[in-house]
Coordinates of N, CA, C and O in Angstrom, one line a residue:
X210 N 0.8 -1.2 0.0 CA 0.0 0.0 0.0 C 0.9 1.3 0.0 O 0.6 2.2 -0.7
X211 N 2.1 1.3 0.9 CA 2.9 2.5 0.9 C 3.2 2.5 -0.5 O 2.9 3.6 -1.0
X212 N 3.8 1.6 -1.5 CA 4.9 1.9 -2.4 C 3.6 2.3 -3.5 O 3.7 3.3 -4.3
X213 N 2.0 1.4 -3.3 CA 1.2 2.4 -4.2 C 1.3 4.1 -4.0 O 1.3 5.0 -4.8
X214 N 1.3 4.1 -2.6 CA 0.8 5.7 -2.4 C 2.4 6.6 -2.9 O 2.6 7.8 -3.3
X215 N 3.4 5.6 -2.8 CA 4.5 6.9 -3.0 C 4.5 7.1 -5.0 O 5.0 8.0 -5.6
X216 N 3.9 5.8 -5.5 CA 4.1 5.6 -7.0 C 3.6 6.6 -7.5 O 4.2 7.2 -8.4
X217 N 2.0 7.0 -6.7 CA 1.0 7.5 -7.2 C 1.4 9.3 -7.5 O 1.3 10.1 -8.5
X218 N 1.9 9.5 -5.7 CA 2.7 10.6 -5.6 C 3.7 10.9 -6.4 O 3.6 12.0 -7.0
X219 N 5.0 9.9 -6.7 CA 5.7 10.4 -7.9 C 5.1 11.0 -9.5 O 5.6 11.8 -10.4
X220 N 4.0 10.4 -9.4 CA 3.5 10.4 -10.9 C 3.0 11.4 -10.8 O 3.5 12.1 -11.7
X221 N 2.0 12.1 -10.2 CA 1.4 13.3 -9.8 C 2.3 14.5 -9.9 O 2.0 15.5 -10.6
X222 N 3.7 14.1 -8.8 CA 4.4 15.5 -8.9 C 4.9 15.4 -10.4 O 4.8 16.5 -11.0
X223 N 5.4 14.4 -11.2 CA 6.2 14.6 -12.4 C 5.2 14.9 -13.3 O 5.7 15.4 -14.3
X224 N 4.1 14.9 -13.3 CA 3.1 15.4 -14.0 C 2.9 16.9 -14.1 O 2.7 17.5 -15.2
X225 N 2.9 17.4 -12.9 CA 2.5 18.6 -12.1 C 3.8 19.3 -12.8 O 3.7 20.1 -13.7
X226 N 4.8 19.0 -12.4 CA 6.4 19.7 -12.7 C 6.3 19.9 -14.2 O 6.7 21.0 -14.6
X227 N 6.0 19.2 -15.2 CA 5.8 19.4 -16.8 C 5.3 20.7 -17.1 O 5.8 21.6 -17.7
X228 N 3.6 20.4 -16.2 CA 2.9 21.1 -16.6 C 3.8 22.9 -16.5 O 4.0 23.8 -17.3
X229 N 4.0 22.7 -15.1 CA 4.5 24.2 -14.6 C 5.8 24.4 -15.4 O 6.2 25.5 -15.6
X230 N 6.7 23.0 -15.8 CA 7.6 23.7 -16.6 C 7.2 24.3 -17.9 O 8.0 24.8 -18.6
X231 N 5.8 24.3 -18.3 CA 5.7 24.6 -20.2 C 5.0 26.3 -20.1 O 4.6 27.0 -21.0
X232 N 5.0 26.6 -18.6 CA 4.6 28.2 -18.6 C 3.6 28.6 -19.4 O 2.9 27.7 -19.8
X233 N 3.5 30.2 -19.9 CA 3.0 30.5 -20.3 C 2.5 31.6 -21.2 O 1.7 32.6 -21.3
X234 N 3.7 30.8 -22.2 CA 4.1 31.7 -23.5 C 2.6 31.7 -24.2 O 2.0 32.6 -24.7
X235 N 2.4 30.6 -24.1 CA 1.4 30.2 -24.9 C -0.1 30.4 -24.1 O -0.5 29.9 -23.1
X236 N -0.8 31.0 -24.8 CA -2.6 30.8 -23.9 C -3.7 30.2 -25.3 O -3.4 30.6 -26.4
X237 N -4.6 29.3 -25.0 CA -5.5 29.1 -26.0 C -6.6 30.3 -25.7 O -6.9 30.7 -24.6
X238 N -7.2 30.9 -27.2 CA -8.2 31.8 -27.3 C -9.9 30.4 -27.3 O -9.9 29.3 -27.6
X239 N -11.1 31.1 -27.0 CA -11.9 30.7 -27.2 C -12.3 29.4 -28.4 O -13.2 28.6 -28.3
X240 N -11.7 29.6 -29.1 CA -11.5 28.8 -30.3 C -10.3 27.4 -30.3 O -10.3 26.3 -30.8
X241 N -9.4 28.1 -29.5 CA -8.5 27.1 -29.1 C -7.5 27.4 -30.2 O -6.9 26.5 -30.7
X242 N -7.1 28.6 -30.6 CA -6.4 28.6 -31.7 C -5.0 29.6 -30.9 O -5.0 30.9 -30.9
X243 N -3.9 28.8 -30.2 CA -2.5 29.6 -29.7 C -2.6 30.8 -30.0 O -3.0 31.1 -31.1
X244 N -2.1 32.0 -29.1 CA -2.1 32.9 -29.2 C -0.6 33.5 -28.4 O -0.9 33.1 -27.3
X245 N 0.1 33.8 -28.4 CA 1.5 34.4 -27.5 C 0.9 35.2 -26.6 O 0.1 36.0 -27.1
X246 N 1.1 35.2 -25.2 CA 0.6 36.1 -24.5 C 1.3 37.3 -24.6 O 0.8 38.4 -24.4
X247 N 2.8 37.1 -25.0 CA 3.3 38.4 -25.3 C 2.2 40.0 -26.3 O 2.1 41.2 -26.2
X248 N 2.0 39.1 -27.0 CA 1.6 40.1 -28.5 C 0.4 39.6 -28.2 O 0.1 38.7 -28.9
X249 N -0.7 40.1 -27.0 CA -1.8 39.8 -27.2 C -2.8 41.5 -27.0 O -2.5 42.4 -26.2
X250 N -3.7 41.3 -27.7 CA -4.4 43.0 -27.7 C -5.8 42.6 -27.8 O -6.0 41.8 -28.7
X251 N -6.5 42.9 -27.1 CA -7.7 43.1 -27.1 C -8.3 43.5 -28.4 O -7.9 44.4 -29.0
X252 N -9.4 42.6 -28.8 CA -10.2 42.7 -30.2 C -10.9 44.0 -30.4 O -10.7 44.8 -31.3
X253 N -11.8 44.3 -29.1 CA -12.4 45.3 -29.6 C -12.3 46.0 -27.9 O -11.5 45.5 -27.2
X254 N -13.1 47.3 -27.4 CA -13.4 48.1 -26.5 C -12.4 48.8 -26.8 O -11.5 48.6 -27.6
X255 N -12.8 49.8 -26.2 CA -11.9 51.2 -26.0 C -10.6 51.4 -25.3 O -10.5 51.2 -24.1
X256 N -9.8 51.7 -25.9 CA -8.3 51.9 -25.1 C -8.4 53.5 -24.2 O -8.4 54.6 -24.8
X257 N -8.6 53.3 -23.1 CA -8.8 54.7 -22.2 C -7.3 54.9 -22.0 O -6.6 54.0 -22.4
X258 N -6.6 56.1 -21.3 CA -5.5 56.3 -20.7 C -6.4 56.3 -19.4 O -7.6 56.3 -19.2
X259 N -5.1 56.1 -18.3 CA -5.3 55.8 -17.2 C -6.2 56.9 -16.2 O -7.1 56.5 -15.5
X260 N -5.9 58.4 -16.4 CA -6.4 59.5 -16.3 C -8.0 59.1 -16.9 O -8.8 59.1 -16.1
X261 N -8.4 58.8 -18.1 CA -9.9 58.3 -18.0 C -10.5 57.3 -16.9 O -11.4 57.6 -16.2
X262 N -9.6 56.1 -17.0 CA -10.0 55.5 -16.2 C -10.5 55.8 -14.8 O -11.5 55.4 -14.3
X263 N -9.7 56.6 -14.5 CA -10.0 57.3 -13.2 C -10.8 57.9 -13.0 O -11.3 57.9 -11.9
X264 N -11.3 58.7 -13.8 CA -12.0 59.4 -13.8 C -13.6 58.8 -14.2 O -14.6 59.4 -13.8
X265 N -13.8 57.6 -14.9 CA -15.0 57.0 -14.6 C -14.9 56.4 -13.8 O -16.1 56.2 -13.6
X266 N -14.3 55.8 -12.7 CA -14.2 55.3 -11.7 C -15.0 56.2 -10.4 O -15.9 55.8 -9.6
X267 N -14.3 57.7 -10.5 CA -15.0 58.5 -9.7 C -16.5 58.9 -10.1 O -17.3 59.3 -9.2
X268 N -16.6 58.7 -11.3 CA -18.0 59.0 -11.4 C -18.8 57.6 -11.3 O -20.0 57.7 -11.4
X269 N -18.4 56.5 -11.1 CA -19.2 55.5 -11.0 C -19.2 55.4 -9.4 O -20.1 54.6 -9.0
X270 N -18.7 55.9 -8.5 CA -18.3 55.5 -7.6 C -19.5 57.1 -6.6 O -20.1 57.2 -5.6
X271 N -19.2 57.9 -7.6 CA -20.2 58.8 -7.3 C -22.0 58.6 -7.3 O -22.7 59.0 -6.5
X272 N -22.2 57.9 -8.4 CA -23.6 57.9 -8.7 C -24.1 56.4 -8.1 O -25.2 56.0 -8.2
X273 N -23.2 55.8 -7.4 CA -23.8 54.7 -6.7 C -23.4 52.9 -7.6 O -23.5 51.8 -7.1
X274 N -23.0 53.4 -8.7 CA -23.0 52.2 -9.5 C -21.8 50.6 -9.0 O -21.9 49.4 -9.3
X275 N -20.7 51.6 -8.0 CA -20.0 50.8 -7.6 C -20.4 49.7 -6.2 O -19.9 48.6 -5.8
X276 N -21.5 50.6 -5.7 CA -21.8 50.0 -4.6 C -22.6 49.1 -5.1 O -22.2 48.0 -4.7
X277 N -23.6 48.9 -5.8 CA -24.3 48.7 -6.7 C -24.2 47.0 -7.4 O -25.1 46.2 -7.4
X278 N -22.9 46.9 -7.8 CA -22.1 45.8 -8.4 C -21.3 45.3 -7.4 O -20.5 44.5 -7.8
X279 N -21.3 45.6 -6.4 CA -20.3 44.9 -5.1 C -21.5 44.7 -4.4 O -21.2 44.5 -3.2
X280 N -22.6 44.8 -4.5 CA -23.8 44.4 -3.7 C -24.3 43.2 -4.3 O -24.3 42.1 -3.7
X281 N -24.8 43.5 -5.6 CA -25.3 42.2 -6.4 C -24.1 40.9 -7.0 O -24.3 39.7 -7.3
X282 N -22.9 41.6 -7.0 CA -21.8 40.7 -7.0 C -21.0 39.8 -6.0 O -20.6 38.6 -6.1
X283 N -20.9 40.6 -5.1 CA -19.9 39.6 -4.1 C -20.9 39.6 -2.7 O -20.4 39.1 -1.7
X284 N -22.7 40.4 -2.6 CA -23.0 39.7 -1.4 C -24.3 38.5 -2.5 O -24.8 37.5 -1.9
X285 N -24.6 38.6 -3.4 CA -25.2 37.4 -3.7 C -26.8 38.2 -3.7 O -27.7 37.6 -4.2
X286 N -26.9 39.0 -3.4 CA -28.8 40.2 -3.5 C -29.3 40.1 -4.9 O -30.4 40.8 -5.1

């Protein structure tokens, strides 16, 4: 029974170790078709500068929208 459980264990970690050695140059898209995570860009939405961003943030955060989505989101309402 031991030498099953350490077999099992070997096999597991050398499995596990592959996986984490093949990283993550590579991501599959929806389709399954390789993509380099390096050179990857968003299909479509808006590219804001960070200064926008912020600045809808305050106004979302103003009109209630953020409480809003952290209410129906992470308490479950």
């Amino acid at each position: 029974m031991k030498a099953l459980l350490i077999a099992v264990s070997l096999a597991t970690l050398g499995t596990a170790g592959v996986a984490y050695a093949a990283g993550t140059h590579e991501i599959l898209t929806s389709t399954g078709n390789a993509v380099s995570a390096a050179h990857w860009t968003p299909d479509n939405g808006p590219s804001l500068s960070t200064a926008q961003v912020k600045a809808e943030l305050k106004t979302a955060e103003a009109s209630g929208q953020i409480d809003h989505l952290n209410m129906t989101l992470y308490k479950g309402a």
